[in-house]
Coordinates of C-alpha atoms in Angstrom, one line a residue:
M1 CA 98.1 -71.6 -153.6
A2 CA 95.7 -74.5 -152.2
N3 CA 96.5 -78.1 -152.1
V4 CA 94.1 -80.1 -152.3
S5 CA 93.7 -84.2 -152.8
S6 CA 91.0 -85.5 -155.1
N7 CA 91.2 -89.2 -153.2
G8 CA 91.7 -88.4 -149.5
D9 CA 90.2 -91.3 -148.0
Q10 CA 91.9 -93.7 -150.2
L11 CA 94.0 -96.1 -148.0
I12 CA 97.8 -95.8 -149.1
R13 CA 98.9 -99.2 -150.7
T14 CA 101.9 -98.7 -152.9
Y15 CA 104.6 -95.9 -153.6
E16 CA 102.1 -94.9 -156.2
D17 CA 99.4 -93.2 -154.0
L18 CA 102.4 -91.4 -152.3
L19 CA 103.9 -90.3 -155.6
R20 CA 100.1 -89.2 -157.0
V21 CA 100.4 -86.0 -155.2
F22 CA 102.8 -84.8 -157.5
E23 CA 102.2 -86.4 -160.6
E24 CA 98.9 -84.7 -160.4
A25 CA 100.3 -81.4 -159.9
Q26 CA 102.5 -81.7 -162.6
D27 CA 101.6 -79.4 -165.5
P28 CA 103.6 -78.2 -168.9
N29 CA 101.6 -75.1 -169.6
R30 CA 101.0 -73.6 -166.1
Q31 CA 103.4 -71.2 -164.5
Y32 CA 101.0 -69.3 -161.8
I33 CA 102.7 -67.5 -158.5
G34 CA 101.5 -67.8 -155.3
I35 CA 101.9 -65.9 -152.4
E36 CA 102.1 -66.3 -148.5
V37 CA 102.2 -63.6 -146.1
E38 CA 102.6 -63.3 -142.2
K39 CA 101.9 -60.6 -140.1
W40 CA 101.3 -59.8 -136.3
A41 CA 98.4 -57.4 -134.9
I42 CA 99.5 -55.0 -132.1
F43 CA 97.8 -52.5 -130.5
V44 CA 99.3 -49.4 -131.3
N45 CA 99.3 -47.3 -127.8
T46 CA 101.0 -50.2 -126.1
G47 CA 102.6 -52.9 -128.0
G48 CA 100.3 -55.8 -126.9
P49 CA 99.6 -58.4 -128.9
L50 CA 95.9 -58.9 -130.6
P51 CA 94.1 -61.9 -129.4
Y52 CA 92.6 -65.1 -130.8
R53 CA 89.1 -64.0 -128.4
G54 CA 88.1 -60.8 -127.0
A55 CA 86.0 -57.6 -127.8
A56 CA 89.0 -56.5 -129.8
S57 CA 90.4 -59.6 -131.3
I58 CA 91.6 -61.9 -134.6
L59 CA 87.8 -63.1 -134.1
T60 CA 86.4 -59.5 -134.2
I61 CA 88.3 -59.1 -137.3
F62 CA 87.0 -62.4 -138.9
E63 CA 83.3 -61.2 -138.2
V64 CA 83.9 -58.1 -140.5
L65 CA 85.5 -59.6 -143.0
Q66 CA 82.6 -62.2 -143.2
A67 CA 80.0 -59.8 -143.0
E68 CA 81.6 -56.9 -145.3
Y69 CA 83.8 -58.8 -148.0
G70 CA 82.0 -62.3 -148.3
W71 CA 84.7 -64.4 -146.8
Q72 CA 83.6 -67.6 -145.7
P73 CA 84.3 -69.5 -142.4
I74 CA 86.4 -73.0 -141.9
Y75 CA 86.6 -74.5 -139.1
E76 CA 89.0 -77.3 -138.3
V77 CA 85.7 -80.1 -137.2
E78 CA 82.1 -79.1 -137.1
G79 CA 81.0 -77.2 -133.8
G80 CA 84.8 -76.5 -133.7
P81 CA 86.2 -72.7 -133.2
L82 CA 86.6 -70.7 -136.3
I83 CA 90.5 -71.1 -137.5
A84 CA 90.4 -69.3 -141.3
L85 CA 88.4 -67.7 -143.8
K86 CA 87.9 -68.5 -147.6
R87 CA 87.1 -66.4 -150.7
G88 CA 87.5 -68.0 -153.9
D89 CA 91.0 -69.3 -154.0
A90 CA 92.5 -67.0 -151.1
Y91 CA 92.6 -67.8 -147.8
I92 CA 93.0 -66.2 -144.5
T93 CA 94.5 -68.4 -141.3
L94 CA 96.3 -68.7 -138.2
E95 CA 99.4 -69.6 -137.5
P96 CA 100.3 -70.7 -133.9
G97 CA 100.7 -67.7 -132.3
A98 CA 97.9 -66.2 -133.7
Q99 CA 99.5 -64.8 -136.6
L100 CA 97.5 -63.7 -139.7
E101 CA 98.5 -65.5 -142.9
W102 CA 97.1 -64.4 -146.2
S103 CA 97.6 -66.8 -148.6
G104 CA 96.6 -65.1 -152.2
A105 CA 94.9 -67.3 -155.0
A106 CA 97.2 -68.4 -157.8
C107 CA 98.1 -65.5 -160.2
C108 CA 99.4 -65.5 -163.5
G109 CA 101.6 -62.7 -162.8
L110 CA 103.4 -60.2 -160.2
H111 CA 101.1 -57.3 -161.2
Q112 CA 98.1 -59.6 -160.0
V113 CA 99.8 -60.9 -157.0
A114 CA 100.6 -57.0 -156.0
E115 CA 96.8 -55.8 -156.6
E116 CA 95.5 -58.8 -154.6
M117 CA 97.6 -57.5 -151.6
R118 CA 96.5 -54.3 -151.8
V119 CA 92.8 -55.4 -152.0
H120 CA 93.6 -57.4 -148.9
M121 CA 95.0 -54.4 -146.8
R122 CA 92.4 -52.2 -147.8
E123 CA 89.7 -54.7 -146.4
L124 CA 91.9 -54.8 -143.3
E125 CA 92.4 -51.0 -142.7
P126 CA 89.0 -50.0 -141.5
I127 CA 89.0 -52.6 -138.6
S128 CA 92.5 -52.1 -137.7
S129 CA 92.0 -48.4 -137.3
K130 CA 88.8 -48.7 -135.3
M131 CA 90.5 -51.3 -133.1
G132 CA 93.4 -49.1 -132.9
I133 CA 95.9 -51.9 -134.1
A134 CA 98.9 -52.0 -136.8
W135 CA 100.1 -54.8 -138.6
L136 CA 103.9 -56.1 -138.3
S137 CA 105.4 -58.0 -140.8
L138 CA 109.1 -59.1 -139.9
G139 CA 110.9 -62.5 -138.9
F140 CA 110.9 -62.1 -135.4
H141 CA 108.5 -60.5 -132.7
P142 CA 110.3 -57.2 -131.7
F143 CA 108.2 -57.0 -128.5
A144 CA 106.6 -59.6 -126.7
E145 CA 108.0 -62.3 -124.6
R146 CA 106.7 -65.9 -125.3
E147 CA 104.2 -65.8 -122.4
Q148 CA 102.2 -63.1 -123.4
L149 CA 101.6 -64.5 -126.9
G150 CA 98.3 -67.0 -126.8
W151 CA 97.9 -70.0 -128.8
A152 CA 95.4 -70.6 -131.6
P153 CA 92.9 -73.4 -131.2
K154 CA 94.2 -75.7 -134.1
M155 CA 94.5 -79.3 -133.3
R156 CA 97.6 -79.6 -135.0
Y157 CA 99.4 -76.9 -133.0
E158 CA 98.4 -78.9 -129.7
V159 CA 100.4 -81.3 -130.6
M160 CA 103.2 -79.3 -131.7
R161 CA 103.6 -77.1 -128.5
N162 CA 104.4 -80.5 -126.6
Y163 CA 106.3 -82.6 -129.3
L164 CA 108.5 -79.9 -130.6
P165 CA 110.3 -78.6 -127.3
T166 CA 111.5 -82.5 -127.3
R167 CA 113.2 -82.2 -130.7
G168 CA 115.1 -78.7 -130.3
K169 CA 115.6 -75.7 -128.3
H170 CA 113.5 -73.0 -130.3
G171 CA 110.3 -75.1 -131.5
L172 CA 107.8 -72.6 -129.5
D173 CA 109.6 -69.6 -130.4
M174 CA 109.3 -70.7 -134.1
M175 CA 105.6 -71.1 -134.0
L176 CA 104.6 -68.0 -131.8
R177 CA 107.2 -65.0 -132.2
T178 CA 108.3 -65.9 -136.2
C179 CA 106.8 -64.7 -139.4
A180 CA 107.8 -65.5 -142.9
V181 CA 107.0 -64.4 -146.8
Q182 CA 106.5 -67.4 -148.8
A183 CA 106.1 -67.8 -152.6
N184 CA 104.6 -71.0 -154.5
Y185 CA 105.7 -72.5 -158.0
D186 CA 104.5 -74.7 -160.3
Y187 CA 106.6 -77.2 -162.3
R188 CA 105.8 -78.9 -165.4
N189 CA 106.9 -82.5 -164.9
E190 CA 109.3 -84.5 -162.3
E191 CA 112.4 -83.4 -163.8
D192 CA 111.2 -79.7 -163.9
A193 CA 110.3 -80.1 -160.2
M194 CA 113.5 -81.4 -158.8
R195 CA 115.8 -79.0 -160.8
K196 CA 113.8 -76.5 -159.1
L197 CA 114.4 -78.2 -155.8
R198 CA 117.9 -78.4 -155.9
L199 CA 118.3 -74.8 -157.0
A200 CA 116.4 -73.6 -154.4
L201 CA 117.9 -75.5 -151.6
K202 CA 121.0 -73.8 -152.9
L203 CA 120.1 -70.5 -153.0
A204 CA 117.8 -70.6 -149.5
P205 CA 120.7 -69.3 -147.3
L206 CA 121.3 -66.1 -150.0
I207 CA 117.4 -65.6 -150.4
S208 CA 117.7 -65.6 -146.0
A209 CA 120.5 -62.7 -146.0
I210 CA 119.0 -60.5 -149.0
F211 CA 115.7 -60.5 -146.8
A212 CA 117.1 -61.0 -143.3
N213 CA 114.6 -58.8 -141.1
S214 CA 114.6 -59.9 -137.6
P215 CA 117.2 -58.0 -135.3
W216 CA 115.4 -57.3 -132.1
V217 CA 113.7 -58.9 -129.7
E218 CA 111.7 -58.6 -126.5
G219 CA 112.2 -54.6 -127.5
E220 CA 116.0 -55.0 -127.7
A221 CA 118.6 -55.7 -130.5
W222 CA 120.0 -59.0 -130.3
G223 CA 123.0 -58.4 -132.1
G224 CA 122.3 -60.1 -135.6
M225 CA 120.1 -59.3 -139.0
S226 CA 117.9 -62.4 -138.8
L227 CA 116.9 -63.7 -135.7
R228 CA 114.1 -66.1 -137.2
S229 CA 117.1 -67.8 -139.5
K230 CA 118.7 -68.7 -136.5
V231 CA 115.7 -70.1 -134.4
W232 CA 115.2 -72.3 -137.3
L233 CA 118.6 -74.0 -136.8
D234 CA 117.2 -75.8 -133.6
V235 CA 113.2 -76.8 -133.9
D236 CA 113.7 -80.2 -135.0
C237 CA 116.3 -81.7 -137.2
A238 CA 114.4 -84.4 -139.1
R239 CA 112.0 -81.8 -140.8
T240 CA 113.9 -78.8 -141.4
G241 CA 117.0 -77.9 -143.3
L242 CA 118.6 -78.3 -147.0
I243 CA 117.2 -82.1 -147.7
P244 CA 120.4 -83.6 -148.0
Q245 CA 118.8 -86.9 -149.7
V246 CA 117.4 -84.5 -153.0
W247 CA 121.1 -82.9 -153.9
D248 CA 122.3 -85.8 -156.4
P249 CA 121.3 -84.3 -159.5
R250 CA 119.8 -87.4 -160.4
S251 CA 117.2 -87.6 -157.6
R252 CA 113.6 -87.8 -158.1
W253 CA 110.1 -87.6 -156.7
M254 CA 111.0 -90.8 -155.0
D255 CA 113.9 -89.6 -153.0
Y256 CA 111.9 -86.4 -151.4
V257 CA 109.2 -89.2 -150.5
Q258 CA 111.6 -91.3 -149.0
W259 CA 113.0 -88.6 -146.7
A260 CA 109.7 -87.2 -146.3
L261 CA 108.5 -90.8 -144.8
D262 CA 111.2 -91.0 -142.2
V263 CA 110.0 -87.7 -140.9
P264 CA 108.3 -88.1 -137.7
M265 CA 104.1 -87.2 -137.7
F266 CA 102.2 -85.4 -135.4
M267 CA 99.0 -86.3 -135.8
F268 CA 96.2 -87.5 -137.8
I269 CA 92.6 -87.1 -138.0
R270 CA 89.7 -89.6 -137.6
N271 CA 85.9 -89.0 -137.1
G272 CA 86.6 -85.4 -136.5
K273 CA 88.9 -86.1 -133.6
Q274 CA 92.7 -86.2 -133.5
V275 CA 94.7 -89.1 -133.0
N276 CA 98.2 -88.3 -131.2
N277 CA 100.8 -90.2 -132.9
A278 CA 103.7 -87.9 -132.4
G279 CA 106.9 -89.2 -132.8
Q280 CA 105.8 -92.4 -135.4
T281 CA 107.3 -91.7 -138.5
F282 CA 105.1 -92.1 -141.7
R283 CA 106.8 -95.1 -142.9
N284 CA 106.4 -96.7 -139.6
F285 CA 102.6 -95.8 -139.8
W286 CA 102.2 -96.8 -143.1
K287 CA 103.7 -100.1 -141.8
D288 CA 102.1 -101.0 -138.7
G289 CA 99.2 -98.3 -138.3
W290 CA 98.5 -97.0 -135.2
Q291 CA 95.9 -98.0 -132.9
G292 CA 94.2 -100.1 -135.4
H293 CA 94.1 -97.1 -138.0
R294 CA 96.0 -97.3 -141.7
P295 CA 96.9 -94.4 -143.2
V296 CA 95.0 -92.5 -146.1
C297 CA 95.8 -90.3 -148.9
A298 CA 94.8 -87.3 -146.8
D299 CA 96.9 -88.1 -144.3
W300 CA 100.0 -88.1 -146.5
I301 CA 98.8 -84.5 -147.5
A302 CA 98.9 -83.5 -144.2
H303 CA 102.3 -85.1 -143.2
L304 CA 103.5 -83.1 -146.2
N305 CA 102.4 -79.9 -144.7
T306 CA 104.2 -80.8 -141.6
L307 CA 107.5 -80.8 -143.2
F308 CA 109.2 -77.5 -142.9
P309 CA 112.7 -77.5 -144.9
E310 CA 114.2 -74.2 -146.7
V311 CA 112.3 -75.5 -150.1
R312 CA 109.0 -77.8 -149.7
L313 CA 107.6 -80.0 -152.1
K314 CA 104.1 -80.3 -152.4
R315 CA 101.4 -79.4 -155.2
T316 CA 103.5 -76.7 -155.8
L317 CA 107.4 -75.6 -154.8
E318 CA 107.3 -73.7 -151.7
V319 CA 109.9 -71.4 -150.9
R320 CA 110.6 -70.5 -147.4
S321 CA 113.6 -68.7 -146.2
A322 CA 112.9 -65.4 -146.1
D323 CA 111.5 -63.3 -143.3
A324 CA 108.6 -61.3 -143.2
Q325 CA 108.9 -58.1 -144.8
A326 CA 107.1 -54.4 -144.5
G327 CA 105.2 -53.7 -147.4
R328 CA 107.9 -51.9 -149.2
Y329 CA 109.7 -55.1 -149.8
T330 CA 106.7 -58.2 -149.6
C331 CA 106.6 -58.2 -153.5
A332 CA 110.2 -58.7 -154.0
L333 CA 110.2 -62.1 -152.7
P334 CA 108.3 -63.6 -155.1
A335 CA 109.6 -61.3 -158.0
L336 CA 113.4 -62.5 -157.3
W337 CA 112.2 -66.3 -157.2
T338 CA 109.8 -65.6 -160.4
G339 CA 112.8 -63.9 -162.5
I340 CA 114.8 -66.8 -161.4
L341 CA 112.3 -69.6 -161.6
Y342 CA 110.1 -69.0 -164.8
D343 CA 112.5 -67.4 -167.3
P344 CA 114.7 -70.7 -168.9
R345 CA 117.5 -68.4 -169.8
A346 CA 117.9 -66.9 -166.0
F347 CA 117.3 -70.3 -164.6
E348 CA 120.0 -71.8 -166.8
E349 CA 122.2 -68.9 -166.1
I350 CA 122.2 -69.2 -162.0
E351 CA 122.0 -73.2 -162.3
E352 CA 125.7 -73.2 -163.7
W353 CA 126.6 -70.1 -162.0
C354 CA 126.0 -72.3 -158.3
A355 CA 126.4 -75.7 -159.7
D356 CA 129.5 -76.6 -157.8
W357 CA 128.4 -75.4 -154.7
T358 CA 128.3 -78.2 -152.1
L359 CA 125.9 -79.2 -149.3
E360 CA 128.8 -78.6 -147.0
E361 CA 129.0 -75.1 -148.0
V362 CA 125.9 -74.0 -148.9
D363 CA 125.0 -75.5 -144.9
Q364 CA 127.7 -73.4 -143.4
M365 CA 125.9 -70.5 -145.1
R366 CA 123.1 -71.1 -143.6
R367 CA 124.5 -71.8 -139.9
K368 CA 126.0 -67.7 -140.2
V369 CA 123.4 -66.0 -142.0
G370 CA 121.4 -64.8 -139.1
E371 CA 124.0 -63.3 -137.5
E372 CA 126.1 -61.9 -140.3
G373 CA 123.9 -61.4 -143.0
L374 CA 125.2 -60.3 -146.3
Q375 CA 128.2 -59.5 -144.6
Q376 CA 129.3 -63.2 -144.6
L377 CA 132.0 -64.9 -146.6
F378 CA 131.1 -67.1 -149.0
R379 CA 134.1 -68.2 -151.1
G380 CA 136.0 -65.5 -149.7
R381 CA 133.8 -62.8 -150.9
P382 CA 130.8 -61.3 -148.8
L383 CA 127.4 -62.5 -149.3
Y384 CA 126.4 -59.3 -150.9
Q385 CA 128.3 -59.5 -154.0
W386 CA 126.7 -62.8 -154.6
A387 CA 123.3 -61.6 -154.0
E388 CA 123.6 -58.5 -156.8
K389 CA 124.7 -61.3 -159.5
L390 CA 121.3 -63.2 -158.1
V391 CA 119.1 -60.1 -158.1
Y392 CA 120.8 -58.7 -161.7
V393 CA 119.6 -61.9 -163.3
A394 CA 116.3 -62.1 -161.7
Q395 CA 115.9 -58.9 -163.3
E396 CA 116.7 -60.0 -166.5
G397 CA 114.4 -62.5 -166.2
L398 CA 111.3 -60.4 -165.3
A399 CA 112.5 -58.0 -168.1
R400 CA 111.9 -61.0 -170.7
R401 CA 108.7 -61.8 -169.1
G402 CA 107.5 -58.8 -170.5
Q403 CA 104.3 -58.1 -168.1
H404 CA 103.6 -54.1 -167.5
N405 CA 100.9 -52.8 -165.3
A406 CA 98.6 -49.9 -166.0
E407 CA 101.2 -47.4 -165.3
G408 CA 103.7 -48.7 -167.7
N409 CA 106.1 -50.9 -165.4
D410 CA 107.1 -54.6 -165.8
E411 CA 107.8 -56.7 -162.9
R412 CA 111.3 -55.3 -162.1
V413 CA 109.2 -52.3 -160.1
Y414 CA 109.0 -55.4 -157.2
L415 CA 112.8 -55.9 -157.2
K416 CA 114.1 -51.8 -157.3
G417 CA 113.7 -51.0 -153.4
I418 CA 115.7 -54.7 -152.7
S419 CA 118.0 -54.2 -155.8
E420 CA 119.0 -50.8 -154.0
L421 CA 119.9 -52.0 -150.7
V422 CA 121.8 -55.5 -151.7
S423 CA 123.8 -52.5 -154.0
R424 CA 124.9 -50.8 -150.8
G425 CA 125.4 -54.2 -148.7
L426 CA 122.8 -53.9 -146.6
T427 CA 119.5 -55.9 -145.5
P428 CA 116.3 -54.8 -144.4
A429 CA 117.3 -55.6 -141.0
Q430 CA 120.0 -52.8 -140.8
E431 CA 117.6 -50.1 -143.1
M432 CA 115.0 -50.6 -140.1
M433 CA 117.5 -50.1 -137.6
A434 CA 119.3 -47.2 -138.8
F435 CA 115.7 -45.7 -138.9
V436 CA 114.8 -46.9 -135.4
N437 CA 117.8 -45.9 -133.4
S438 CA 117.7 -42.1 -134.5
A439 CA 113.7 -42.4 -133.3
S440 CA 112.5 -41.0 -129.7
S441 CA 110.2 -44.0 -129.2
F442 CA 111.3 -47.6 -130.5
R443 CA 107.7 -49.0 -130.2
E444 CA 106.7 -46.0 -132.4
A445 CA 109.4 -46.6 -135.1
V446 CA 109.0 -50.0 -135.3
L447 CA 105.5 -49.6 -135.9
T448 CA 106.2 -47.3 -138.7
C449 CA 109.3 -49.0 -140.6
A450 CA 107.6 -52.6 -140.3
D451 CA 104.0 -51.9 -141.6
V452 CA 102.9 -54.5 -143.7
H453 CA 100.7 -51.8 -145.3
E454 CA 103.2 -49.4 -145.7
R455 CA 103.7 -48.2 -149.6
L456 CA 103.6 -51.4 -151.9
A457 CA 105.3 -50.9 -155.2
R458 CA 103.5 -49.9 -158.2

């Protein structure tokens, strides 16, 4: 789901200018779903990563998608490198380590989301087969050392590459070696936005556990369920985590704005060139400027996109805590959130269910979930028991939505596989490890079980 500002060149003068992005986005009648799926291209014969440039590369794929399927190129600056594609309201963009991110157009239901994904996969299949590559979708790269992965040529990534290592141990691993599946949701008004934000933040570590899917690093099991979740604990505490400022039930958009103002920036763009002000908070940029420049609304929009909490508020609510999933579970993430966030009965039931969960408890859950997954104890009970409740309520919410596909299935079909796993106390990581441990070839087994194209539910 795209995030667009209608007045990007306007100078920021008042708090109203900062709030406008949220005010313009609210809509009492819109309940769309957006999905973002990240994945790596891997050479099947070697397990090596597909580079950005070369005879067989990301650019090769971009050229085919433009020539054969009507995708349009996007350049960060005129004459600069190709960094993304656009077709209608859908985008294909690059993460720092040349991970491909597909962002579907906003859809009114999960069946449309799933069909858009199928179309995207079908378009990739011929060129992927010709180039001898597979698409892997799990939370942490199972094969590559950090030095083996090249950098996508985006200006912001260059600044982040130098700045984030000064803020935490794992900034570069986050950028190069992680992948996620994320979903985006609309909000009716300020109260609705903040209630959804608070609830999603409380549930974020439980979602991380349900979708824990990164058990390997550099060809070996590291001993836990979600290395991606563990990496995010030490990236940059100023821009990640659970946003304590919005946990008060009385919090408003302004509380989110005040938090965002105190997060350091990376850069801004003037006349097609980057201006590096890494480390300066947006609040200070607003107050004092930088080398004669003053902030405009486009700078604020860009800054909001550099905040990486477990749940992010922009023109949509973006839930961010799940590892990337193989095809059979990819739509389970938006299905679970849709059943909770878009059904009033389910939302109120879960809101009441976790009303007394404290920030300290949830943060402790977040810090353990990478290693322990659904076996972690929360209030004396393993997380999988809490997860069963959450999945059940989401299924009921989806049933009440009453949206059916051509096969007669309602949207609960996308939760079937993950529900069965949760009922056994298992994560996708454990399912993959069981498969891989019984195989003769580690690489071939991972390529099979983590394939993003592998049977999307119908």
